[in-house]
Structure formats: C-alpha cells, structure tokens
Amino acid sequence: MNLYLSCDPFTGLLMSNQRPEIFNPYGYVPGTDGKTEEYSELKSTDELFKSTILMFMYPFPTTPEFSKKGEFVFVSAASGAIGQLVGQFAKLNTGCYVVGSAGTLDKVELLKNRFGFDDAFNYKKEPDLNAALKRVHGRIAVCGMISQYNRPQHEGYSNFLDFILPYIGEGKVKYVEDIVEGLENGPAALIGLFSGRNVGNRESENSKQATMADGSDKEAVVSNKQVIFKDYISGFPKESDMAITCNENMKLKVPAGSKDIVVKNLYLSCDPYMRLLMKTNSGSVWNPYTPGSTIIGVGIAKVVDSGHPDFRQGDLVLGKTGWEEYSVLKSTQGLFKIQHDTDVPLSYYMGILGMPGLTAYAGFYDVCSPKKGEYVFVSAASGAVGQLVGQFAKLMGCFVVGSAGTQEKVELLKKLGFDDAFNYKEEPDLNEALKRCFPEGIDIYFENVGGKMLDAVLLHMRVHGRIAVCGMISQYNLAQPEGVHNLMTIVYKRVRIQGFFVADYHPRYSEFLDFILSYIREGKVKYVEDIVEGLENGPAALVGLFSGRNVGKQIVVVAKE
C-alpha cells in the first residue's frame, strides 16, 4: 500500500522516448500508470529499503577528493529537495562559501534565513546571469553527481544514514517538504516542479504543509488553505458564494502566555444550519458569518500546539473550527476531546458519534418521549440525523416511515430497517401519501423539512402527538418562509410541538457515547456517510445539501490522521 509518492524532476526524462540510456530500465510505457497508484505489486527488491525517511545517497560529496574547506559553492534550484541539503552540507561539513539560486523571493529568503546560505538570488529577476554570478563571487565550484548513480545503493544508504541522522537530531540540518493531498493531485504536483511552484520536496500525501524534518514543525510558518465566505446571500447558496484562498503565513506556535489552541483540521461537517449563517439576520443562536472571513463549522482536528491546560499536542478534538487546513481556537466551549476507539472510523465523530448523533438521541428520546408500538414519521430521513432517528425508533419497537428525495434514498431507508418510505418529489399529494403510510395516524413526527410537509403532517397527528422540530431545510433558501395553515389541529388534538438545540445536551455527550457505541459494535445501528476529499471540494459539498445531492452524512476530508 503506497503511503507517500515523491515528485522528482527525473520523471520528466522517463516521459521522453529520447531519455538518457541510464534511465532506459525505468522508462514509462504509454498506456500504463508508471507505478503511481494506491497499491503496487513489487516484482523485485532491488533498490528497496526498510526505512521511513531521507534520500538514496549523499546529495553532496564530503570525501576529501570531492570537497575542500573554504571552497566556493554555487547551487542551482537550491530550495529544492536536494539543493537545500547540498548548501547545508557545504556549510556544515567543509566550511565552504555557499550561494544558491531560486525562482521566487520567498525561496531566496528561505535559503538565507533558514538554511544558512551566504547569499542567494532570484534567477528570474536577473537580466544577465553571468553578471549575477560575477556579483555574487568571482569563482564557481561546479559539482556533478552522475558518478554516484551507479554506486551500490545498499552500501551508500546505510553510510548516509549514519552521517545525516545525528545532524538532524542536533538541529544542524533542516529540511523543507511541500506536501499535497491525494493521489489525484499527483500530476499537478509533478508538473508544478517544472514551473517552480513547489517549495522543497514534493510528495503526494494527505495534507499540504512546510514541515521541518528536525521536528520543529511548530516553529514553521506554513501555508493555510481556507474557504472564505464572500458576502450575504439570498436564495440557494452557490459555490461562487465562497472562495478558496491561501494564507501563506500561518504560525503553528501558540504565543507564550496564551490559552489558544492551534489545530490541524482533519474532517469538516456540512450541515444545513450553515445556510442560516449566510444571511444578516440568521435567527440562529450562532452569529452570522462575516463576509471576507473563514467559514466556521463543526470539525475533527488534531492539536498541533496548545496553551490550554486541558488540551495537549496530539489530542484529537471535536467542535467548532474554521473551514481551513489549520485553525486557532480561542475558546474551548463545546470542544470535546476524542478518545478514539480504533474499532470505529474517526469520521464517525462527524456524524453518528458527533453532533448529528447527539441531536437524534436527544430529539427522539427526550423531546419525543417515545413508547413501544407508536407510529413515527421522519422527514429528510436519509440525512445525517434522520437515518439515526428511524433506527432508534425501531429499537424502541415503533412503526417507522421516512421520506426522502430519490428512489435510491428510499431503498436505503428500507435497508436501514424503516417499515416504509416514500419519495416526496414523486407524490402529487403529500396528504394522500401520509394517509397511505399511516392509516392510524402519527404519534411522533421528527421534523427536518418544514413548509408543505409540516402542514400535511399536522392533519394526520394523533391525540397527544409530539413533534420534535430539529430543522426546516425547505425554508432556509426562501426570501419569505411558507405559512402553515393547519395549526388548529394542534389545539383539538392536543399536539405538543417543541424545538430543541443540540448544544443544550452537550453535558450528556458521554452518556450518549455509552449508549450508541454498544449498538454500533453489535451491528444494531448502521450509519451512511457521503465523503468528499479535499478542502477545495467543500463548497460544492455544502451547496449539494440543498439539492439533495448527498446520500447520508456529508463530510469533507481535509487531511487524514
């Protein structure tokens, strides 16, 4: 199983039918994948090492015949995977005078301020490279490495580890990586090498950050991809209402004396209530989003650094966080520490073990006060909350019907154990659909939709029926909410309608976990997730909630743990 893939300039040679002869055994064959895949079958153990880090050979020859103290060394592409090490080795081991070239001012500053190069210049800004090299110093030492390529790598590699590991441990050599998420982004990362888009070595992995191999991640300034809310909206939200930006100066270290917590976001939850925060008068217990600022939602994150006594580096947490790769949490209100059991997916804390699960638990058992044998109707029943309410009702011995927006979702509900289900979009008369499903009437309605559905349900409520109002997704995008006409039913059938807010039940979260985990492990409760990869796909996933595009709990994976 491939975990990390390296993007290297030599792969460009393998794509040419006129590649150097030394690369012929490795050349790509048109129509094949070039071993860039999730799983690979290895036919040979040649050039295979039991190791987790570093390179295949010394990037800078340090033996006397190759280098002498005080020589003048010039390194091109000096901020790259090899160049950054060549310069440090030249400074460290032989006391040379070192100059590097790079393609941006940021990279130039990195060479001088981080890696200790004596000087550096941006070759793209130099009209005359000859004059630039004369200006930097009169003498250039050119060091080639092709003589190293045919050495037995097993012998050289162990010697190299003995050489480099002490320097890393002592902090005398640093290394910058540029990591992108997902195999599907590998081609863009590889191509980016040739335009100088990367800073350091390119790898395809689960997240993008500039990481120092000496362990000083928290001291680093990293790039932080973010989803920005543009401005307040009316009608249905669109992807264009949000923008993907990148903060290039995210610091991972909490200032001394602060109780802030810096986290790396792993999973983000897409929830219908977020639409309410996109208008000035949200009517929500949470403040509306601020135009030009990062979208806020519920997420799972890993603590990078903490000034708070209750949270430590490495802790997994669940709570409000930004739609970005890294967030600074100023408050711990509603922030839970996750004691992750490896027998359930971590993503479950976005759904069945998180806010939707607690919502279903509190709404059904507390607000609805169910009794065995009662008739239960759940709208938006295939969603993050509804699918659980229906299963809880079946565990209580109730008769359960759910509504959903596609035939696929209707079939899913029946697989989850609902007694019946219908596609509300194909019902010309909701009143008739409910009469067909509930000839005896409805004792409990778990409300997720509002509008016409609520109006129709009221006519079928039984005496002393209960309606738990969790949400009204059909109303969120309307400039003027729909009216409800059958309200007198509440009076003469003595129906109790109660809204509720999940934050009121946060103190009972541990009680809920004890309840639900046993059912998950016994296979008595199942959960459906709809997962998209990559923060850049977050806006589309969120917008898709309001057209019913998702099946199950919609989750955005920012980075894998």
PDB file of C-alpha atoms in Angstrom, residues 254-466:
ATOM      1  CA  VAL A 254       0.857  29.416  20.344  1.00  0.00           C
ATOM      2  CA  PRO A 255       2.259  32.696  21.779  1.00  0.00           C
ATOM      3  CA  ALA A 256       3.665  32.463  25.294  1.00  0.00           C
ATOM      4  CA  GLY A 257       1.009  33.035  27.958  1.00  0.00           C
ATOM      5  CA  SER A 258      -1.895  32.421  25.558  1.00  0.00           C
ATOM      6  CA  LYS A 259      -4.576  29.783  26.123  1.00  0.00           C
ATOM      7  CA  ASP A 260      -5.180  29.444  22.385  1.00  0.00           C
ATOM      8  CA  ILE A 261      -5.109  26.060  20.701  1.00  0.00           C
ATOM      9  CA  VAL A 262      -3.652  25.542  17.205  1.00  0.00           C
ATOM     10  CA  VAL A 263      -5.225  22.563  15.428  1.00  0.00           C
ATOM     11  CA  LYS A 264      -4.810  20.761  12.149  1.00  0.00           C
ATOM     12  CA  ASN A 265      -8.275  20.097  10.743  1.00  0.00           C
ATOM     13  CA  LEU A 266      -8.932  16.542   9.593  1.00  0.00           C
ATOM     14  CA  TYR A 267     -12.685  16.352   8.865  1.00  0.00           C
ATOM     15  CA  LEU A 268     -15.324  19.061   8.386  1.00  0.00           C
ATOM     16  CA  SER A 269     -19.072  18.649   8.670  1.00  0.00           C
ATOM     17  CA  CYS A 270     -21.533  20.014   6.087  1.00  0.00           C
ATOM     18  CA  ASP A 271     -24.760  20.960   7.886  1.00  0.00           C
ATOM     19  CA  PRO A 272     -27.978  22.667   6.719  1.00  0.00           C
ATOM     20  CA  TYR A 273     -27.901  25.234   9.558  1.00  0.00           C
ATOM     21  CA  MET A 274     -24.814  26.764   7.938  1.00  0.00           C
ATOM     22  CA  ARG A 275     -27.091  28.300   5.305  1.00  0.00           C
ATOM     23  CA  LEU A 276     -28.774  30.335   8.068  1.00  0.00           C
ATOM     24  CA  LEU A 277     -25.428  31.911   8.903  1.00  0.00           C
ATOM     25  CA  MET A 278     -25.071  33.217   5.356  1.00  0.00           C
ATOM     26  CA  LYS A 279     -27.634  35.987   5.866  1.00  0.00           C
ATOM     27  CA  THR A 280     -27.509  39.060   8.087  1.00  0.00           C
ATOM     28  CA  ASN A 281     -30.468  38.063  10.237  1.00  0.00           C
ATOM     29  CA  SER A 282     -29.667  34.409  10.784  1.00  0.00           C
ATOM     30  CA  GLY A 283     -32.193  33.860  13.568  1.00  0.00           C
ATOM     31  CA  SER A 284     -29.663  31.391  14.922  1.00  0.00           C
ATOM     32  CA  VAL A 285     -28.018  31.058  18.309  1.00  0.00           C
ATOM     33  CA  TRP A 286     -24.750  31.454  16.391  1.00  0.00           C
ATOM     34  CA  ASN A 287     -23.713  34.751  14.881  1.00  0.00           C
ATOM     35  CA  PRO A 288     -23.853  35.042  11.086  1.00  0.00           C
ATOM     36  CA  TYR A 289     -20.693  34.658   9.069  1.00  0.00           C
ATOM     37  CA  THR A 290     -18.597  37.746   8.448  1.00  0.00           C
ATOM     38  CA  PRO A 291     -18.011  38.491   4.746  1.00  0.00           C
ATOM     39  CA  GLY A 292     -14.358  38.053   3.878  1.00  0.00           C
ATOM     40  CA  SER A 293     -13.766  35.656   6.781  1.00  0.00           C
ATOM     41  CA  THR A 294     -13.325  31.907   7.021  1.00  0.00           C
ATOM     42  CA  ILE A 295     -16.468  29.793   7.196  1.00  0.00           C
ATOM     43  CA  ILE A 296     -16.991  28.214  10.632  1.00  0.00           C
ATOM     44  CA  GLY A 297     -18.454  24.777  11.196  1.00  0.00           C
ATOM     45  CA  VAL A 298     -18.040  21.599  13.197  1.00  0.00           C
ATOM     46  CA  GLY A 299     -14.916  19.569  12.639  1.00  0.00           C
ATOM     47  CA  ILE A 300     -12.499  16.956  13.896  1.00  0.00           C
ATOM     48  CA  ALA A 301      -8.977  18.256  14.412  1.00  0.00           C
ATOM     49  CA  LYS A 302      -5.629  17.318  15.886  1.00  0.00           C
ATOM     50  CA  VAL A 303      -3.917  19.643  18.342  1.00  0.00           C
ATOM     51  CA  VAL A 304      -0.616  20.983  16.974  1.00  0.00           C
ATOM     52  CA  ASP A 305       0.176  23.289  19.897  1.00  0.00           C
ATOM     53  CA  SER A 306      -1.772  24.388  22.966  1.00  0.00           C
ATOM     54  CA  GLY A 307      -1.577  26.953  25.706  1.00  0.00           C
ATOM     55  CA  HIS A 308      -4.649  25.491  27.388  1.00  0.00           C
ATOM     56  CA  PRO A 309      -4.021  23.136  30.319  1.00  0.00           C
ATOM     57  CA  ASP A 310      -6.797  20.726  29.263  1.00  0.00           C
ATOM     58  CA  PHE A 311      -5.513  20.125  25.729  1.00  0.00           C
ATOM     59  CA  ARG A 312      -2.119  18.828  24.653  1.00  0.00           C
ATOM     60  CA  GLN A 313      -0.271  18.345  21.392  1.00  0.00           C
ATOM     61  CA  GLY A 314      -1.579  15.250  19.611  1.00  0.00           C
ATOM     62  CA  ASP A 315      -5.064  15.338  21.181  1.00  0.00           C
ATOM     63  CA  LEU A 316      -7.972  14.687  18.814  1.00  0.00           C
ATOM     64  CA  VAL A 317     -10.822  17.164  19.331  1.00  0.00           C
ATOM     65  CA  LEU A 318     -14.377  17.680  18.120  1.00  0.00           C
ATOM     66  CA  GLY A 319     -16.018  21.089  17.982  1.00  0.00           C
ATOM     67  CA  LYS A 320     -16.341  24.388  16.151  1.00  0.00           C
ATOM     68  CA  THR A 321     -13.445  25.139  13.834  1.00  0.00           C
ATOM     69  CA  GLY A 322     -12.666  27.007  10.620  1.00  0.00           C
ATOM     70  CA  TRP A 323     -13.010  25.646   7.117  1.00  0.00           C
ATOM     71  CA  GLU A 324      -9.262  25.689   6.621  1.00  0.00           C
ATOM     72  CA  GLU A 325      -6.257  23.423   6.988  1.00  0.00           C
ATOM     73  CA  TYR A 326      -5.203  24.913  10.328  1.00  0.00           C
ATOM     74  CA  SER A 327      -7.229  26.891  12.869  1.00  0.00           C
ATOM     75  CA  VAL A 328      -6.531  28.847  16.030  1.00  0.00           C
ATOM     76  CA  LEU A 329      -9.234  28.058  18.597  1.00  0.00           C
ATOM     77  CA  LYS A 330      -9.802  30.884  21.059  1.00  0.00           C
ATOM     78  CA  SER A 331     -12.493  29.147  23.095  1.00  0.00           C
ATOM     79  CA  THR A 332     -12.931  25.608  24.388  1.00  0.00           C
ATOM     80  CA  GLN A 333     -16.695  25.932  24.803  1.00  0.00           C
ATOM     81  CA  GLY A 334     -18.301  22.963  23.072  1.00  0.00           C
ATOM     82  CA  LEU A 335     -14.875  21.425  22.377  1.00  0.00           C
ATOM     83  CA  PHE A 336     -14.652  17.724  23.198  1.00  0.00           C
ATOM     84  CA  LYS A 337     -11.551  15.597  23.474  1.00  0.00           C
ATOM     85  CA  ILE A 338     -11.974  12.423  21.413  1.00  0.00           C
ATOM     86  CA  GLN A 339     -10.862   9.155  22.974  1.00  0.00           C
ATOM     87  CA  HIS A 340     -10.798   7.418  19.620  1.00  0.00           C
ATOM     88  CA  ASP A 341     -11.663   3.727  19.601  1.00  0.00           C
ATOM     89  CA  THR A 342      -9.960   2.175  16.615  1.00  0.00           C
ATOM     90  CA  ASP A 343     -12.892  -0.181  16.018  1.00  0.00           C
ATOM     91  CA  VAL A 344     -14.948   2.724  14.647  1.00  0.00           C
ATOM     92  CA  PRO A 345     -13.897   5.171  11.907  1.00  0.00           C
ATOM     93  CA  LEU A 346     -12.675   8.555  13.138  1.00  0.00           C
ATOM     94  CA  SER A 347     -15.087  10.167  10.646  1.00  0.00           C
ATOM     95  CA  TYR A 348     -17.987   8.812  12.724  1.00  0.00           C
ATOM     96  CA  TYR A 349     -17.374  11.688  15.141  1.00  0.00           C
ATOM     97  CA  MET A 350     -18.690  13.952  12.379  1.00  0.00           C
ATOM     98  CA  GLY A 351     -21.961  12.048  12.315  1.00  0.00           C
ATOM     99  CA  ILE A 352     -23.213   9.177  14.418  1.00  0.00           C
ATOM    100  CA  LEU A 353     -20.771   9.910  17.270  1.00  0.00           C
ATOM    101  CA  GLY A 354     -20.956  13.688  16.877  1.00  0.00           C
ATOM    102  CA  MET A 355     -23.484  16.482  16.632  1.00  0.00           C
ATOM    103  CA  PRO A 356     -25.977  14.602  14.370  1.00  0.00           C
ATOM    104  CA  GLY A 357     -25.898  11.559  16.629  1.00  0.00           C
ATOM    105  CA  LEU A 358     -26.443  13.575  19.797  1.00  0.00           C
ATOM    106  CA  THR A 359     -29.197  15.528  18.010  1.00  0.00           C
ATOM    107  CA  ALA A 360     -31.027  12.332  17.052  1.00  0.00           C
ATOM    108  CA  TYR A 361     -30.588  10.900  20.550  1.00  0.00           C
ATOM    109  CA  ALA A 362     -31.815  13.979  22.408  1.00  0.00           C
ATOM    110  CA  GLY A 363     -34.561  14.830  19.945  1.00  0.00           C
ATOM    111  CA  PHE A 364     -36.053  11.370  19.819  1.00  0.00           C
ATOM    112  CA  TYR A 365     -35.676  10.089  23.357  1.00  0.00           C
ATOM    113  CA  ASP A 366     -36.063  13.369  25.301  1.00  0.00           C
ATOM    114  CA  VAL A 367     -38.261  15.579  23.152  1.00  0.00           C
ATOM    115  CA  CYS A 368     -40.446  12.892  21.553  1.00  0.00           C
ATOM    116  CA  SER A 369     -40.782  10.678  24.669  1.00  0.00           C
ATOM    117  CA  PRO A 370     -41.447   7.565  22.555  1.00  0.00           C
ATOM    118  CA  LYS A 371     -43.401   4.486  23.632  1.00  0.00           C
ATOM    119  CA  LYS A 372     -43.259   0.999  22.187  1.00  0.00           C
ATOM    120  CA  GLY A 373     -45.694   0.468  19.316  1.00  0.00           C
ATOM    121  CA  GLU A 374     -46.133   4.138  18.415  1.00  0.00           C
ATOM    122  CA  TYR A 375     -46.246   5.436  14.840  1.00  0.00           C
ATOM    123  CA  VAL A 376     -43.225   7.541  13.865  1.00  0.00           C
ATOM    124  CA  PHE A 377     -42.644   9.662  10.761  1.00  0.00           C
ATOM    125  CA  VAL A 378     -39.225  11.124   9.893  1.00  0.00           C
ATOM    126  CA  SER A 379     -38.730  13.682   7.115  1.00  0.00           C
ATOM    127  CA  ALA A 380     -35.335  14.036   5.371  1.00  0.00           C
ATOM    128  CA  ALA A 381     -34.897  10.541   6.740  1.00  0.00           C
ATOM    129  CA  SER A 382     -31.742   9.601   4.819  1.00  0.00           C
ATOM    130  CA  GLY A 383     -29.815  12.578   6.189  1.00  0.00           C
ATOM    131  CA  ALA A 384     -27.258  12.748   8.965  1.00  0.00           C
ATOM    132  CA  VAL A 385     -29.892  12.868  11.742  1.00  0.00           C
ATOM    133  CA  GLY A 386     -32.943  11.249  10.171  1.00  0.00           C
ATOM    134  CA  GLN A 387     -31.330   7.897   9.429  1.00  0.00           C
ATOM    135  CA  LEU A 388     -30.497   7.541  13.138  1.00  0.00           C
ATOM    136  CA  VAL A 389     -33.923   8.652  14.414  1.00  0.00           C
ATOM    137  CA  GLY A 390     -35.557   5.926  12.346  1.00  0.00           C
ATOM    138  CA  GLN A 391     -33.221   3.248  13.678  1.00  0.00           C
ATOM    139  CA  PHE A 392     -33.679   4.435  17.272  1.00  0.00           C
ATOM    140  CA  ALA A 393     -37.447   4.234  16.769  1.00  0.00           C
ATOM    141  CA  LYS A 394     -37.158   0.651  15.528  1.00  0.00           C
ATOM    142  CA  LEU A 395     -35.049  -0.251  18.571  1.00  0.00           C
ATOM    143  CA  MET A 396     -37.963   1.052  20.665  1.00  0.00           C
ATOM    144  CA  GLY A 397     -40.390  -1.199  18.790  1.00  0.00           C
ATOM    145  CA  CYS A 398     -42.128   1.604  16.876  1.00  0.00           C
ATOM    146  CA  PHE A 399     -43.589   1.580  13.356  1.00  0.00           C
ATOM    147  CA  VAL A 400     -41.410   3.933  11.271  1.00  0.00           C
ATOM    148  CA  VAL A 401     -41.833   5.611   7.886  1.00  0.00           C
ATOM    149  CA  GLY A 402     -39.368   8.036   6.295  1.00  0.00           C
ATOM    150  CA  SER A 403     -39.485  10.456   3.375  1.00  0.00           C
ATOM    151  CA  ALA A 404     -36.565  11.208   1.052  1.00  0.00           C
ATOM    152  CA  GLY A 405     -35.927  12.854  -2.312  1.00  0.00           C
ATOM    153  CA  THR A 406     -34.799   9.978  -4.555  1.00  0.00           C
ATOM    154  CA  GLN A 407     -35.690   6.341  -5.106  1.00  0.00           C
ATOM    155  CA  GLU A 408     -32.123   5.418  -4.165  1.00  0.00           C
ATOM    156  CA  LYS A 409     -32.611   7.019  -0.750  1.00  0.00           C
ATOM    157  CA  VAL A 410     -35.988   5.339  -0.303  1.00  0.00           C
ATOM    158  CA  GLU A 411     -34.354   1.944  -0.845  1.00  0.00           C
ATOM    159  CA  LEU A 412     -31.577   2.894   1.586  1.00  0.00           C
ATOM    160  CA  LEU A 413     -34.129   3.649   4.313  1.00  0.00           C
ATOM    161  CA  LYS A 414     -35.721   0.251   3.889  1.00  0.00           C
ATOM    162  CA  LYS A 415     -32.294  -1.381   4.184  1.00  0.00           C
ATOM    163  CA  LEU A 416     -31.796   0.538   7.437  1.00  0.00           C
ATOM    164  CA  GLY A 417     -34.940  -1.109   8.777  1.00  0.00           C
ATOM    165  CA  PHE A 418     -37.632   1.523   8.170  1.00  0.00           C
ATOM    166  CA  ASP A 419     -41.032  -0.153   7.772  1.00  0.00           C
ATOM    167  CA  ASP A 420     -41.817   2.015   4.758  1.00  0.00           C
ATOM    168  CA  ALA A 421     -40.556   5.069   2.900  1.00  0.00           C
ATOM    169  CA  PHE A 422     -41.623   7.303   0.021  1.00  0.00           C
ATOM    170  CA  ASN A 423     -40.090   9.799  -2.404  1.00  0.00           C
ATOM    171  CA  TYR A 424     -41.862  13.076  -1.632  1.00  0.00           C
ATOM    172  CA  LYS A 425     -40.863  14.517  -5.025  1.00  0.00           C
ATOM    173  CA  GLU A 426     -42.966  11.865  -6.786  1.00  0.00           C
ATOM    174  CA  GLU A 427     -46.043  12.305  -4.584  1.00  0.00           C
ATOM    175  CA  PRO A 428     -48.581  14.659  -6.161  1.00  0.00           C
ATOM    176  CA  ASP A 429     -50.438  14.905  -2.825  1.00  0.00           C
ATOM    177  CA  LEU A 430     -48.471  14.659   0.443  1.00  0.00           C
ATOM    178  CA  ASN A 431     -51.724  14.316   2.369  1.00  0.00           C
ATOM    179  CA  GLU A 432     -52.601  11.145   0.430  1.00  0.00           C
ATOM    180  CA  ALA A 433     -49.071   9.761   0.815  1.00  0.00           C
ATOM    181  CA  LEU A 434     -49.259  10.126   4.602  1.00  0.00           C
ATOM    182  CA  LYS A 435     -52.753   8.660   4.707  1.00  0.00           C
ATOM    183  CA  ARG A 436     -51.452   5.622   2.780  1.00  0.00           C
ATOM    184  CA  CYS A 437     -48.498   5.111   5.122  1.00  0.00           C
ATOM    185  CA  PHE A 438     -50.291   5.967   8.393  1.00  0.00           C
ATOM    186  CA  PRO A 439     -53.927   4.892   8.236  1.00  0.00           C
ATOM    187  CA  GLU A 440     -53.994   5.051  12.060  1.00  0.00           C
ATOM    188  CA  GLY A 441     -52.300   8.447  12.226  1.00  0.00           C
ATOM    189  CA  ILE A 442     -48.909   9.645  13.518  1.00  0.00           C
ATOM    190  CA  ASP A 443     -47.804   9.715  17.149  1.00  0.00           C
ATOM    191  CA  ILE A 444     -44.343  11.209  16.603  1.00  0.00           C
ATOM    192  CA  TYR A 445     -43.110  13.445  13.816  1.00  0.00           C
ATOM    193  CA  PHE A 446     -39.390  14.216  13.691  1.00  0.00           C
ATOM    194  CA  GLU A 447     -39.342  17.449  11.702  1.00  0.00           C
ATOM    195  CA  ASN A 448     -36.406  18.249   9.434  1.00  0.00           C
ATOM    196  CA  VAL A 449     -38.175  19.888   6.470  1.00  0.00           C
ATOM    197  CA  GLY A 450     -40.983  22.317   7.377  1.00  0.00           C
ATOM    198  CA  GLY A 451     -43.325  24.034   4.933  1.00  0.00           C
ATOM    199  CA  LYS A 452     -45.771  21.868   2.994  1.00  0.00           C
ATOM    200  CA  MET A 453     -44.577  18.690   4.692  1.00  0.00           C
ATOM    201  CA  LEU A 454     -45.310  20.064   8.179  1.00  0.00           C
ATOM    202  CA  ASP A 455     -48.721  21.334   7.052  1.00  0.00           C
ATOM    203  CA  ALA A 456     -49.647  17.903   5.698  1.00  0.00           C
ATOM    204  CA  VAL A 457     -48.367  16.049   8.777  1.00  0.00           C
ATOM    205  CA  LEU A 458     -50.483  18.161  11.148  1.00  0.00           C
ATOM    206  CA  LEU A 459     -53.659  16.703   9.612  1.00  0.00           C
ATOM    207  CA  HIS A 460     -52.510  13.168  10.492  1.00  0.00           C
ATOM    208  CA  MET A 461     -51.274  13.678  14.052  1.00  0.00           C
ATOM    209  CA  ARG A 462     -52.930  11.535  16.692  1.00  0.00           C
ATOM    210  CA  VAL A 463     -54.240  12.880  20.006  1.00  0.00           C
ATOM    211  CA  HIS A 464     -51.343  13.856  22.283  1.00  0.00           C
ATOM    212  CA  GLY A 465     -48.916  13.505  19.418  1.00  0.00           C
ATOM    213  CA  ARG A 466     -45.425  15.013  19.648  1.00  0.00           C
TER     214      ARG A 466
END
